[in-house]
CSV table of C-alpha atoms in Angstrom, one decimal:
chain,number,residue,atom,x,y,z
A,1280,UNK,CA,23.8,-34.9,-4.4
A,1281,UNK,CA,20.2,-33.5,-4.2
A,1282,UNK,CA,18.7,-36.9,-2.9
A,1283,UNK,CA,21.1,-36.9,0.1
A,1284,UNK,CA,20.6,-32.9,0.5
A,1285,UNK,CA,16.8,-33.6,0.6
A,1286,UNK,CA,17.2,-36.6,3.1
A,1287,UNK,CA,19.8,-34.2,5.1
A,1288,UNK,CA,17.2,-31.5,4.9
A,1289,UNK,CA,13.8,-32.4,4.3
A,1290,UNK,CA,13.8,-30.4,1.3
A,1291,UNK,CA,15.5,-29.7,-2.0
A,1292,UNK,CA,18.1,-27.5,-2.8
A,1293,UNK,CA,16.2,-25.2,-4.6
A,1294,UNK,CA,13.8,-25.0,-1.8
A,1295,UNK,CA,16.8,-24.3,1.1
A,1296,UNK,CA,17.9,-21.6,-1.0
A,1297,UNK,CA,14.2,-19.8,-1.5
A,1298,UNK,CA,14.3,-20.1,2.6
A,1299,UNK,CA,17.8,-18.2,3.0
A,1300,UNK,CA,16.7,-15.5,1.0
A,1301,UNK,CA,13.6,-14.7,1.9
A,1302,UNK,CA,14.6,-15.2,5.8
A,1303,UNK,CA,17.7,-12.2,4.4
A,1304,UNK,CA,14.9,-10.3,2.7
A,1305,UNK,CA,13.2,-10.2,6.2
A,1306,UNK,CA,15.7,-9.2,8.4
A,1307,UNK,CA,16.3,-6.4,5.7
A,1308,UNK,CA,13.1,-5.1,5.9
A,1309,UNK,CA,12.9,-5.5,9.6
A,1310,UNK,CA,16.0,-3.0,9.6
A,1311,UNK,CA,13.7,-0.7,7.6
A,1312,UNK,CA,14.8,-1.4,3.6
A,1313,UNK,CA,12.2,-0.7,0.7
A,1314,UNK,CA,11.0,-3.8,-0.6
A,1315,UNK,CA,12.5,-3.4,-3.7
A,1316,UNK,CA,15.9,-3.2,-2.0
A,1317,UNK,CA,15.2,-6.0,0.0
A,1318,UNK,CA,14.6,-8.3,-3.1
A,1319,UNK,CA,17.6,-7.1,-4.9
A,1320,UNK,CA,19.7,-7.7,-2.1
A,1321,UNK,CA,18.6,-11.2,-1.1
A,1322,UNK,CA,19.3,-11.9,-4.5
A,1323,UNK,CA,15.8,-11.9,-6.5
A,1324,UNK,CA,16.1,-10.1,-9.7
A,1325,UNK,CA,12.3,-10.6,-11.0
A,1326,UNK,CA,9.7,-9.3,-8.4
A,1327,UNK,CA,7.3,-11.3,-9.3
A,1328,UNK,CA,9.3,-14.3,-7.9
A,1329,UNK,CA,10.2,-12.8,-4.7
A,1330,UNK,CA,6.5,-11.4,-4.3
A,1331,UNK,CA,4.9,-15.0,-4.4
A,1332,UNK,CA,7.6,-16.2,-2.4
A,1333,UNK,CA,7.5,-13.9,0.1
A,1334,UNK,CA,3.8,-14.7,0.3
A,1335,UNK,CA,4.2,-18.1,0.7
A,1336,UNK,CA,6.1,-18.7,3.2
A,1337,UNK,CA,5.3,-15.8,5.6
A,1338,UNK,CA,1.5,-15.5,5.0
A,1339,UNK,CA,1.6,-12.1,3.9
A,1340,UNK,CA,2.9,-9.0,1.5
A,1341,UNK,CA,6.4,-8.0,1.6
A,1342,UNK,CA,5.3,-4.6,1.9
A,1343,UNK,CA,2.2,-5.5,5.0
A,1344,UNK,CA,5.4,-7.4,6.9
A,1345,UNK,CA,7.8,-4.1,6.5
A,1346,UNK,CA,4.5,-2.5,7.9
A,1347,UNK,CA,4.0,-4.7,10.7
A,1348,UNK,CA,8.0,-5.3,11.5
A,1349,UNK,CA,9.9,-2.6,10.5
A,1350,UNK,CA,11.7,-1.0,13.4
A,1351,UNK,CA,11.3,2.7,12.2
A,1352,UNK,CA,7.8,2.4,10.9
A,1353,UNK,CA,5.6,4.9,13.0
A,1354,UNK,CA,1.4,3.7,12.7
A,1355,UNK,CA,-1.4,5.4,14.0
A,1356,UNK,CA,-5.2,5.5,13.7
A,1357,UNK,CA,-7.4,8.3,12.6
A,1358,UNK,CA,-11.3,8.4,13.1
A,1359,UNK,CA,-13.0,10.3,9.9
A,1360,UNK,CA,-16.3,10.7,8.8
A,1361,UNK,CA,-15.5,7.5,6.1
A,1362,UNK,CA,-14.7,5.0,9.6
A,1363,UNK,CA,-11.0,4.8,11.1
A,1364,UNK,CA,-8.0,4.7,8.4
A,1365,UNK,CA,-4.9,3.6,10.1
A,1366,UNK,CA,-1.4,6.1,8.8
A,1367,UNK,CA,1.7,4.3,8.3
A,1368,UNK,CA,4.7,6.1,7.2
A,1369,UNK,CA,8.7,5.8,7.4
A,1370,UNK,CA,11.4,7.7,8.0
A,1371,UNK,CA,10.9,9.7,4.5
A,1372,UNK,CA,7.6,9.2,3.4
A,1373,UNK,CA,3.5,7.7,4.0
A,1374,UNK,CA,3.4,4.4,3.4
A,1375,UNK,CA,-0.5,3.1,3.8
A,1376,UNK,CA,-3.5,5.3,4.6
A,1377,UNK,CA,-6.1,2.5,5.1
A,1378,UNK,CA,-9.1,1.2,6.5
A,1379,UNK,CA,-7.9,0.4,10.1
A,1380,UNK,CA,-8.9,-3.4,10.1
A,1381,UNK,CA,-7.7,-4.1,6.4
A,1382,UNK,CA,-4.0,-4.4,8.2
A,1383,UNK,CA,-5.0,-7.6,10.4
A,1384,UNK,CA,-7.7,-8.8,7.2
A,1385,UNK,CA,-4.5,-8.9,4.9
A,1386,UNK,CA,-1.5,-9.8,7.3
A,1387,UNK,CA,-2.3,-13.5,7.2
A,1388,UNK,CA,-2.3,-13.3,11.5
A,1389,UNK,CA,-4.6,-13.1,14.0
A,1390,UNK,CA,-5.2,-9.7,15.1
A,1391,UNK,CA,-3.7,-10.2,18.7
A,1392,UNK,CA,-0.6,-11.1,17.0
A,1393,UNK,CA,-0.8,-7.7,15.1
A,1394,UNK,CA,1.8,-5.3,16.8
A,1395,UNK,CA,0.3,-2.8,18.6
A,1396,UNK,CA,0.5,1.0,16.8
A,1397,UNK,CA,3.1,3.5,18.1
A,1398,UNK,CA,4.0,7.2,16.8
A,1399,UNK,CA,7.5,6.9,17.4
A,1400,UNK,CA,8.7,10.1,19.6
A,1401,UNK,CA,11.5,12.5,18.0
A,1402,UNK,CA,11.1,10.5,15.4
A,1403,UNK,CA,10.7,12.0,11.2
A,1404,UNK,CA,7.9,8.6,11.0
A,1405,UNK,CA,5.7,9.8,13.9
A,1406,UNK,CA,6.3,13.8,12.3
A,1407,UNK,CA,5.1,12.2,9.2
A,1408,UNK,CA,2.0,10.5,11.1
A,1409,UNK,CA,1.7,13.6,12.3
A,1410,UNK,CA,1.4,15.7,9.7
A,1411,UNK,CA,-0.7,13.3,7.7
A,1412,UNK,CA,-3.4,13.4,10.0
A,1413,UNK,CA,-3.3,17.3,10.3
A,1414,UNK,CA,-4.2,17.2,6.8
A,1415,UNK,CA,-6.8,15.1,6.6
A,1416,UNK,CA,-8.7,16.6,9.5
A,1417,UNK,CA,-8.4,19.6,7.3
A,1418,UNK,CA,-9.6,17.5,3.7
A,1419,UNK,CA,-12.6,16.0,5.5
A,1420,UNK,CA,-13.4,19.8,6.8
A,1421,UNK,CA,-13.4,20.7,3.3
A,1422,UNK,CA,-10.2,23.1,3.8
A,1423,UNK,CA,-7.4,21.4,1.8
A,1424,UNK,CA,-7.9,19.8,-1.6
A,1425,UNK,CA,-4.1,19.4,-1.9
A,1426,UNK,CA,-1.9,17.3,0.1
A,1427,UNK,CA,2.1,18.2,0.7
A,1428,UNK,CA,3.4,15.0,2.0
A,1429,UNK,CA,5.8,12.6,0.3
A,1430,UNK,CA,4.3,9.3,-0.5
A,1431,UNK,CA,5.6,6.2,-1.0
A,1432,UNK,CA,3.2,3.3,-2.4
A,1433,UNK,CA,5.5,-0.1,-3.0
A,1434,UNK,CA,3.8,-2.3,-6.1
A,1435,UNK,CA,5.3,-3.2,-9.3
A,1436,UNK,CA,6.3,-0.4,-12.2
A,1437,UNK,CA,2.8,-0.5,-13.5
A,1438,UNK,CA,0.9,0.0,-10.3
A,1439,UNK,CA,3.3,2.8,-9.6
A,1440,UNK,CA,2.5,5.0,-13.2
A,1441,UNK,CA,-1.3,4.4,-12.7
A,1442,UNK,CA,-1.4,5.9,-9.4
A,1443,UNK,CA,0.9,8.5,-10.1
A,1444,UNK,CA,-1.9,9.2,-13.4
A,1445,UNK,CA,-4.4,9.2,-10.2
A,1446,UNK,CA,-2.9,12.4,-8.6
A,1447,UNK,CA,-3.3,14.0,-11.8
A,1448,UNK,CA,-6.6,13.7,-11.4
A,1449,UNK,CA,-8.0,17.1,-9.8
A,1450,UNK,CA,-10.2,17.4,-6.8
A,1451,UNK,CA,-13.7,17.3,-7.4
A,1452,UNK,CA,-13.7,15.8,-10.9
A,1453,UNK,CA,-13.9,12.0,-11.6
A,1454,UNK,CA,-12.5,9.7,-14.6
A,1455,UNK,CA,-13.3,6.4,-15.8
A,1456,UNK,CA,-11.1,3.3,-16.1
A,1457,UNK,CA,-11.1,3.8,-19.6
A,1458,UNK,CA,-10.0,7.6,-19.5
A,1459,UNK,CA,-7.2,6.8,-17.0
A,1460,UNK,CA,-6.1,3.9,-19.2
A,1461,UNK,CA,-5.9,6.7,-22.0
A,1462,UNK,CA,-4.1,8.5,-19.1
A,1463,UNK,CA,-0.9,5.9,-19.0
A,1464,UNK,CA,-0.5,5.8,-22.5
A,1465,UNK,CA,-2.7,2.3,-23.1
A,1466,UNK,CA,-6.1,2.8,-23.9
A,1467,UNK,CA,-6.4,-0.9,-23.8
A,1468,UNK,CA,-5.4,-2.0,-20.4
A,1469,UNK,CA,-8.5,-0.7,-18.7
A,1470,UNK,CA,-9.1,-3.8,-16.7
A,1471,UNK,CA,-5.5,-4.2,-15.6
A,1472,UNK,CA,-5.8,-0.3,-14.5
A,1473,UNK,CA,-8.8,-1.3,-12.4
A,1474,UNK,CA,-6.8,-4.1,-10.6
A,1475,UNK,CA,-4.3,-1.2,-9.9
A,1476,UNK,CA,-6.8,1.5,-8.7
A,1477,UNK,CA,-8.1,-1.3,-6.0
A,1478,UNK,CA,-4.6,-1.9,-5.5
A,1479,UNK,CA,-3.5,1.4,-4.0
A,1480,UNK,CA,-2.2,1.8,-0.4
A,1481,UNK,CA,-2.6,5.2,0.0
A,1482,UNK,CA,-6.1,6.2,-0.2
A,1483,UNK,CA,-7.6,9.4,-0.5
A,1484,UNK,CA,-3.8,10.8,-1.0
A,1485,UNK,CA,-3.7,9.1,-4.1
A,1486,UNK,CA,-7.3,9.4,-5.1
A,1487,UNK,CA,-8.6,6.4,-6.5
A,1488,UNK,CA,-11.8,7.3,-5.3
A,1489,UNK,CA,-12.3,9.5,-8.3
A,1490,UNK,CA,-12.4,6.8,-11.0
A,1491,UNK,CA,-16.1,5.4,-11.5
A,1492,UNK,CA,-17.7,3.2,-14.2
A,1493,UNK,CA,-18.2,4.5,-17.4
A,1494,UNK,CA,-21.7,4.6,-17.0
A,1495,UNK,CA,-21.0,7.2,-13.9
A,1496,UNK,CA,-21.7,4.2,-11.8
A,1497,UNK,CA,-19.3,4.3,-8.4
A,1498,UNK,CA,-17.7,0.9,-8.6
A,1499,UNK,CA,-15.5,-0.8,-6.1
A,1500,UNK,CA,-13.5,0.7,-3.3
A,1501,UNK,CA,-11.7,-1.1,-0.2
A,1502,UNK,CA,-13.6,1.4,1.9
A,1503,UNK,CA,-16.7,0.2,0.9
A,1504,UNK,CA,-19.2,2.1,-1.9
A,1505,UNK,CA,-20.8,4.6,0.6
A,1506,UNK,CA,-17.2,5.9,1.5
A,1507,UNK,CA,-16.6,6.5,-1.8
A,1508,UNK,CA,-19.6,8.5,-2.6
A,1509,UNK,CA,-19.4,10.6,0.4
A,1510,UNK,CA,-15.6,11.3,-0.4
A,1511,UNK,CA,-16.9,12.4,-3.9
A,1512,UNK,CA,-19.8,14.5,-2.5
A,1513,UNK,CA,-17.1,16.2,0.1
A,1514,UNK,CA,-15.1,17.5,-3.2
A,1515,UNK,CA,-18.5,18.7,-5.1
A,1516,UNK,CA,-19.0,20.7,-2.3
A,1517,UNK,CA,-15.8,21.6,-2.1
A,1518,UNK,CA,-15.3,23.2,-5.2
A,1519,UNK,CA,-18.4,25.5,-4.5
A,1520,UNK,CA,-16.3,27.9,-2.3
């Protein structure tokens, strides 16, 4: 049965099915699901499986093609004293806040093919846009050291508890890997919490930027080292008012 569904279809059966869902795992996410909703319902049960799947055949993230395809996705770019961080956000929360050419680095297109960014009008995605940028004018002016904004960062469970251990972390301090490992509850897991702190979508919301070496050295950040140091030096001087 397989050898005459291969001949049929150029492909085996397990392949054709991988296909269907991930094509139903699309449209959902074009229509504006979570990707964790779009894998359950396209019938994945392990993420990890529908992640590299995803990947394969589209080039790309599941949660960089809801960016780039999702019909009530509102993106705009911001210019800041770090370079230009592109805002995504929803319908109900901020998505990305990122470096504004990591978007066509990471979605596995070229950059003409990456759709143009709109603030959708009346819309709670561009209010969200909105809003986000009003508050980081205001961080990078040294007025706010909070943000009030939901967030929404899609990654697996663990990438979701170590940056929610990141906004513990207050403004103008600093931890190292090691001390935010101690943070989650696994003081052994230090390099699997730095693959998580590089991971985060959302920077400078979700701080990452405030967890250096133990040494005191700054290590990596996907806005490049000097970013990171002047972000740093922003909250020193922050906390001196």
């Amino acid at each position: 049965m397989s050898l005459v569904f291969k001949r049929y279809y150029d492909m085996k059966p397990a392949e054709y099915l991988i296909q269907v869902r991930i094509a139903a795992a699309k449209q959902a996410l074009q229509a504006g699901a979570s990707v964790f909703d779009a894998a359950a319902n396209s019938g994945y049960i392990n993420y990890s499986s529908f992640y590299a799947h995803f990947r394969n055949l589209s080039g790309m993230p599941p949660a960089k093609y809801r960016q780039l395809f999702a019909q009530n996705i509102s993106r705009a770019v911001m210019d800041t004293t770090i370079g230009p961080l592109r805002i995504v956000a929803s319908q109900d929360a901020i998505l990305f806040v990122e470096p504004a050419n990591y978007l066509e680095k990471k979605a596995g297109q070229a950059t003409e093919q990456v759709p143009a960014d709109r603030i959708i009008p009346n819309d709670p995605s561009g209010d969200l846009v909105k809003a986000c940028m009003r508050e980081l004018k205001e961080y990078f002016a040294g007025q706010r050291q909070k943000f009030d904004l939901p967030l929404s960062p899609e990654g697996t469970s663990f990438q979701q508890k170590v940056w929610q251990q990141l906004q513990q972390i207050p403004y103008g301090e600093t931890r190292s890997y090691q001390q935010l490992a101690e943070m989650t509850g696994d003081k052994n897991a230090s390099r699997a919490i730095g693959l998580a702190n590089n991971c985060n979508p959302i920077l400078i919301l979700i701080p990452c930027h405030r967890v250096i070496g133990a040494d005191g050295s700054l290590t990596g950040y996907v806005a490049g080292l000097a970013a990171k140091k002047l972000l740093l030096d922003l909250e020193k001087g922050g906390t001196k008012k």
